């Protein structure tokens, strides 16, 4: 029968999780049934839309747009502030349910992941029946809905889940591509962004089917190696495995990023976010027994322009302060003073920790490394909030830390 891959995606995750929590606490109004959104301050009309309800979508409200623009489209829009610790708990609970159906689960983001169901049919039953059980369990036990796409590879499973929303179970196997996949606008193909789509349309490619039939050599001439990937994706070709967290540390890099609940316009706040990200990245380095010889910082401005810069290191590092100081130095060099919506840190050129040599040209981080080791031990045993830096004494570290802190397939709470 070949591979069977599920793609599970929460419908309007941040808003659904907030709505479910409010209903659980006794509120009668379901945010999902009215024009509502998760974002910054409605009173100050400041920040961006992080998630929106289906009724809000009908007014043209979009994820990522400024609050004031959304309120112009929908004056009665109910805007609720984000609750990142809640989102982490809801995500954790969902992946706990998924783990009952396979040990091959890859978390793609906080609200979506892949499950390899191949070979599980004999134990748990037909794929569609099992997917329906998963969808029902998540809705009844956790209070929110998901889309589940099913196919023979990750690409088609993800595309299946995008065909219709919300709360749907959809298949997209190769034999279904002519009817379900190829008629779609080329913009809907995974990895075709706002810059690529106009270039494709310029050469006469309007649908995914037209891209699939377009001569690959001509695509490569126009897009280089990216053209080869576009042609493969349009034809539903993808052989990448579902990689559990323990496998992803075979690693070319370890990174983390966060989309901020409001525009970041000052250096102090940006540095605080970088510190939270550095704590996450450096602890993952240490627990993976790896060190980094390169640190990169990625920034996304309020007008969605993304740029990054990296620094090569004379000596590999895994110390939180070392990662932070390097990231801060890079940031100060490259930030163009524009409002920011995303910051990220990535540690690259990884090597085993026992191959690191001391250098008289680099700062001695030995004392900080001992402190890191003590904090790691406490956090692994009692939870990540057991020990906090004074910078995050008010608890805002969780809002800045980005993706979950996952160590050896265990998510620290």
XYZ file of C-alpha atoms in Angstrom:
413
model
C 0.000 0.000 0.000
C 3.008 2.321 0.324
C 3.423 5.085 2.858
C 0.471 6.617 4.707
C 1.120 10.089 6.085
C -1.252 12.258 8.131
C -0.883 16.035 8.342
C -2.677 17.473 11.388
C -3.279 21.238 11.500
C -5.219 23.182 14.157
C -7.888 25.471 12.734
C -7.063 29.109 13.660
C -4.874 27.768 16.429
C -4.322 30.745 18.729
C -7.944 31.834 18.502
C -9.309 28.287 18.871
C -7.133 27.603 21.903
C -8.188 30.857 23.547
C -11.864 30.206 22.768
C -11.721 26.650 24.137
C -10.052 27.835 27.355
C -12.660 30.564 27.885
C -15.522 28.112 27.367
C -13.872 25.709 29.791
C -13.876 28.483 32.410
C -17.605 29.033 32.007
C -17.895 31.783 29.422
C -20.878 31.410 27.106
C -19.545 33.366 24.121
C -17.475 31.310 21.684
C -14.940 33.602 20.016
C -15.016 31.387 16.936
C -18.631 32.331 16.211
C -18.134 36.122 16.086
C -15.702 38.482 14.316
C -12.711 38.100 16.640
C -8.943 37.933 16.547
C -5.869 37.342 18.659
C -3.479 40.268 18.568
C -2.205 43.413 20.200
C -4.156 46.127 21.959
C -7.528 47.171 20.527
C -7.556 50.274 22.740
C -4.172 51.453 21.501
C -4.792 50.045 18.008
C -1.265 48.696 18.228
C 0.192 45.328 17.238
C -0.694 42.760 14.602
C -3.316 40.072 14.001
C -1.936 36.669 15.012
C -5.117 34.660 14.298
C -8.678 35.442 13.259
C -12.077 33.741 13.323
C -13.971 32.630 10.223
C -16.510 35.498 10.624
C -13.604 37.970 10.823
C -12.119 36.471 7.684
C -15.333 37.330 5.828
C -14.602 41.008 6.532
C -11.179 40.638 4.921
C -9.208 40.506 8.176
C -5.912 38.721 7.548
C -3.210 37.249 9.748
C -0.181 39.517 10.040
C -1.907 42.808 9.302
C -1.836 45.742 11.775
C -4.653 45.948 14.343
C -5.706 49.403 13.140
C -6.121 48.141 9.576
C -8.208 45.172 10.767
C -10.453 47.510 12.787
C -11.037 49.662 9.719
C -12.330 46.583 7.902
C -14.344 45.328 10.872
C -15.031 47.982 13.553
C -16.824 45.468 15.828
C -13.848 43.086 15.773
C -13.207 41.654 19.247
C -9.447 41.593 19.823
C -8.063 39.340 22.576
C -4.415 39.400 23.726
C -2.305 36.269 23.145
C -1.594 33.720 25.880
C 1.564 31.886 24.810
C 1.828 29.573 27.844
C -1.737 28.398 27.105
C -0.837 27.757 23.469
C 2.145 25.679 24.514
C -0.051 23.542 26.816
C -2.696 23.023 24.113
C -0.084 22.040 21.556
C 1.515 19.627 23.999
C -1.876 18.038 24.723
C -2.577 17.556 21.013
C 0.764 15.904 20.326
C 0.187 13.641 23.340
C -2.960 12.358 21.628
C -1.114 11.877 18.337
C 1.529 9.791 20.099
C -1.155 7.180 20.834
C -1.304 6.371 17.117
C 2.343 6.323 16.002
C 5.854 6.756 17.351
C 6.835 8.596 14.140
C 5.604 12.134 14.667
C 7.234 15.304 13.389
C 6.205 18.654 14.850
C 6.199 21.098 11.940
C 5.147 24.086 14.053
C 3.353 24.732 17.334
C -0.022 23.964 15.714
C 0.719 21.371 13.047
C 2.614 18.154 12.538
C 3.027 14.983 10.509
C 2.230 11.430 11.623
C 3.573 8.393 9.766
C 0.809 5.780 9.899
C 2.577 3.323 7.608
C 2.266 -0.245 8.933
C -0.120 0.737 11.720
C -3.220 -0.459 9.854
C -2.969 -3.984 11.278
C -2.902 -2.659 14.822
C -5.249 0.320 14.717
C -7.412 -0.103 11.636
C -7.839 1.651 8.269
C -6.222 5.091 7.928
C -9.445 7.048 7.409
C -11.094 5.465 10.443
C -8.077 6.237 12.615
C -7.835 9.812 11.338
C -11.499 10.305 12.192
C -10.848 8.973 15.713
C -7.977 11.451 16.118
C -10.088 14.349 14.871
C -12.957 13.403 17.191
C -10.713 12.918 20.232
C -9.076 16.314 19.792
C -12.453 18.028 19.412
C -14.105 16.251 22.373
C -11.152 16.069 24.783
C -9.418 19.368 24.035
C -12.229 21.535 22.695
C -10.747 22.638 19.373
C -10.834 21.340 15.804
C -8.181 20.227 13.351
C -7.888 19.480 9.665
C -6.304 16.147 8.776
C -4.857 15.579 5.323
C -3.924 12.056 4.272
C -1.647 10.965 1.453
C 1.391 8.905 0.533
C 3.882 11.693 1.323
C 4.233 14.804 3.483
C 3.737 17.307 0.667
C 0.421 15.898 -0.551
C -0.811 15.317 3.007
C -0.168 18.983 3.823
C -1.804 20.147 0.582
C -4.819 17.913 1.301
C -5.407 19.648 4.604
C -5.504 23.014 2.817
C -8.216 22.031 0.327
C -11.162 22.760 2.623
C -11.533 24.101 6.173
C -12.355 23.907 9.025
C -12.685 20.542 10.818
C -12.205 18.406 7.714
C -10.659 15.034 6.875
C -9.394 15.024 3.275
C -7.310 12.651 1.166
C -5.021 13.585 -1.714
C -3.376 10.502 -3.144
C -1.489 10.606 -6.489
C -4.481 9.257 -8.402
C -6.585 12.155 -7.047
C -4.188 14.860 -8.207
C -5.792 15.586 -11.624
C -9.127 16.369 -9.981
C -8.178 17.884 -6.605
C -4.652 19.263 -6.970
C -3.741 20.328 -10.475
C -6.663 22.768 -11.045
C -5.557 24.877 -8.038
C -3.944 28.290 -8.617
C -0.168 27.987 -8.641
C 0.008 30.330 -5.597
C -1.473 27.549 -3.447
C 1.432 25.168 -3.999
C 3.634 24.773 -0.943
C 6.811 26.891 -1.269
C 5.352 29.175 -3.963
C 5.508 32.574 -2.301
C 4.554 36.118 -3.219
C 7.718 36.596 -5.254
C 7.648 33.268 -7.093
C 4.008 33.309 -8.185
C 4.255 36.446 -10.392
C 7.348 35.021 -12.088
C 5.490 31.797 -12.827
C 2.497 33.661 -14.192
C 4.813 35.771 -16.338
C 5.890 32.642 -18.194
C 2.284 31.482 -18.592
C 1.915 29.157 -15.587
C -1.367 29.818 -13.793
C -2.237 26.473 -12.189
C -0.356 23.726 -10.399
C -1.217 21.407 -13.294
C 0.413 23.747 -15.792
C 3.502 23.862 -13.596
C 3.554 20.049 -13.443
C 3.548 19.823 -17.253
C 6.026 22.643 -17.856
C 9.430 21.394 -19.096
C 11.729 20.997 -16.124
C 14.858 22.271 -17.971
C 13.076 25.560 -18.664
C 12.084 25.875 -15.001
C 15.691 25.260 -13.968
C 16.838 27.901 -16.422
C 14.478 30.408 -14.814
C 14.723 29.361 -11.144
C 17.973 27.324 -10.947
C 17.725 24.368 -8.527
C 14.527 25.816 -7.045
C 12.864 25.131 -10.396
C 13.614 21.424 -10.022
C 11.909 21.396 -6.633
C 8.884 23.312 -7.944
C 8.462 20.782 -10.758
C 8.690 17.872 -8.302
C 6.181 19.405 -5.889
C 3.724 20.179 -8.690
C 3.884 16.501 -9.622
C 3.322 15.428 -6.011
C 6.855 14.073 -5.591
C 8.291 14.177 -2.067
C 10.278 11.426 -0.378
C 11.277 13.225 2.819
C 10.691 11.097 5.936
C 8.626 12.001 8.965
C 11.464 12.879 11.330
C 10.771 12.718 15.088
C 12.517 15.318 17.230
C 15.306 12.966 18.249
C 16.247 12.555 14.597
C 16.236 16.248 13.716
C 19.277 16.773 15.907
C 21.394 15.049 13.265
C 21.645 18.483 12.662
C 22.957 21.029 10.416
C 21.649 23.724 12.751
C 19.540 24.390 15.821
C 17.393 27.493 15.889
C 14.351 29.236 17.263
C 12.324 32.287 16.319
C 9.306 34.158 17.605
C 6.631 36.333 16.042
C 6.061 39.208 18.437
C 2.553 40.169 19.643
C 3.324 43.790 18.742
C 5.880 45.687 16.688
C 9.305 45.862 18.326
C 10.699 49.340 17.898
C 13.373 49.662 20.588
C 16.725 47.972 21.090
C 16.092 47.010 24.727
C 13.012 44.929 23.903
C 14.787 43.324 20.949
C 17.707 42.359 23.188
C 15.309 40.827 25.729
C 13.727 38.708 22.997
C 17.151 37.609 21.788
C 18.045 36.550 25.341
C 14.921 34.369 25.595
C 15.711 32.788 22.221
C 19.371 32.296 23.187
C 18.321 30.421 26.338
C 16.205 28.051 24.257
C 18.800 27.468 21.535
C 21.784 27.081 23.864
C 20.010 24.594 26.152
C 19.118 22.484 23.128
C 22.763 22.626 22.060
C 23.950 21.445 25.479
C 21.373 18.669 25.771
C 22.342 17.485 22.278
C 26.037 17.619 23.320
C 26.749 19.991 20.449
C 28.477 23.343 20.050
C 28.070 25.993 17.363
C 30.765 27.606 15.267
C 28.332 30.038 13.655
C 25.477 32.171 15.005
C 22.886 33.743 12.710
C 20.164 36.281 13.483
C 17.032 36.610 11.339
C 14.720 39.637 11.394
C 11.352 40.280 9.749
C 10.177 43.875 9.516
C 6.600 45.125 9.848
C 6.329 45.240 6.046
C 7.332 41.530 5.915
C 10.853 42.017 4.596
C 13.158 39.306 5.933
C 16.905 39.590 6.271
C 19.565 37.742 8.232
C 23.257 37.867 9.019
C 25.661 35.392 10.563
C 28.990 35.467 12.333
C 31.715 32.825 12.221
C 33.321 32.058 15.584
C 36.942 31.249 16.362
C 35.793 28.786 19.009
C 32.571 26.771 19.116
C 30.088 27.721 21.853
C 27.097 26.306 23.726
C 26.946 28.812 26.606
C 23.769 30.898 26.856
C 25.639 34.141 27.480
C 28.002 33.451 24.589
C 25.136 32.776 22.188
C 23.286 35.843 23.445
C 26.270 38.218 23.248
C 27.041 37.054 19.719
C 23.410 37.410 18.626
C 23.181 40.845 20.236
C 26.334 41.953 18.431
C 24.954 40.774 15.088
C 21.612 42.460 15.750
C 23.203 45.783 16.622
C 25.182 45.671 13.383
C 22.350 44.810 11.004
C 19.122 46.251 12.457
C 17.867 49.062 10.230
C 15.784 50.713 12.991
C 12.500 49.684 11.368
C 9.666 48.036 13.409
C 10.157 44.273 13.744
C 7.614 41.450 13.869
C 9.910 38.446 14.075
C 13.324 37.727 15.542
C 15.227 34.466 15.330
C 18.543 32.906 16.326
C 20.129 29.931 14.595
C 23.242 28.052 15.691
C 25.081 26.488 12.759
C 28.257 24.625 11.818
C 27.708 22.267 14.723
C 30.316 19.981 16.207
C 30.531 17.555 19.126
C 31.161 19.334 22.408
C 34.280 17.272 23.166
C 36.011 18.603 20.035
C 36.006 22.195 21.279
C 39.424 23.698 22.003
C 40.101 26.662 24.260
C 41.289 29.833 22.592
C 43.102 32.745 24.179
C 41.409 34.990 21.608
C 37.918 34.193 22.887
C 36.259 35.126 26.180
C 36.382 32.531 28.951
C 32.811 31.341 29.545
C 33.710 28.600 32.041
C 31.897 30.194 35.000
C 28.773 30.818 32.954
C 28.901 27.230 31.647
C 28.794 25.933 35.235
C 25.756 28.110 35.910
C 24.158 26.855 32.689
C 24.717 23.238 33.756
C 23.077 23.859 37.134
C 20.070 25.598 35.564
C 19.704 22.861 32.922
C 19.582 20.195 35.641
C 16.889 22.058 37.589
C 14.781 22.805 34.508
C 14.961 19.252 33.209
C 13.865 17.900 36.584
C 11.310 20.474 37.724
C 10.287 22.414 34.587
C 11.679 25.291 32.572
C 10.202 27.980 34.822
C 11.938 26.648 37.944
C 14.841 29.033 37.389
C 14.424 32.417 35.727
C 16.781 35.242 34.956
C 15.924 38.493 36.704
C 15.293 39.980 33.248
C 12.202 37.770 33.034
C 11.057 38.114 36.630
C 7.721 39.494 35.397
C 7.121 36.315 33.397
C 7.399 37.742 29.866
C 10.121 35.273 28.911
C 7.507 32.720 27.808
C 6.058 35.228 25.352
C 9.452 35.724 23.745
C 10.913 32.234 23.658
C 9.277 31.126 20.392
C 8.857 27.411 19.735
C 8.749 24.836 22.472
C 11.822 23.753 24.331
C 11.951 20.086 23.366
C 14.739 17.907 24.778
C 15.056 14.237 23.870
C 11.486 14.219 22.556
C 10.233 15.716 25.832
C 8.658 19.166 25.909
C 9.621 21.205 28.949
C 6.644 22.945 30.528
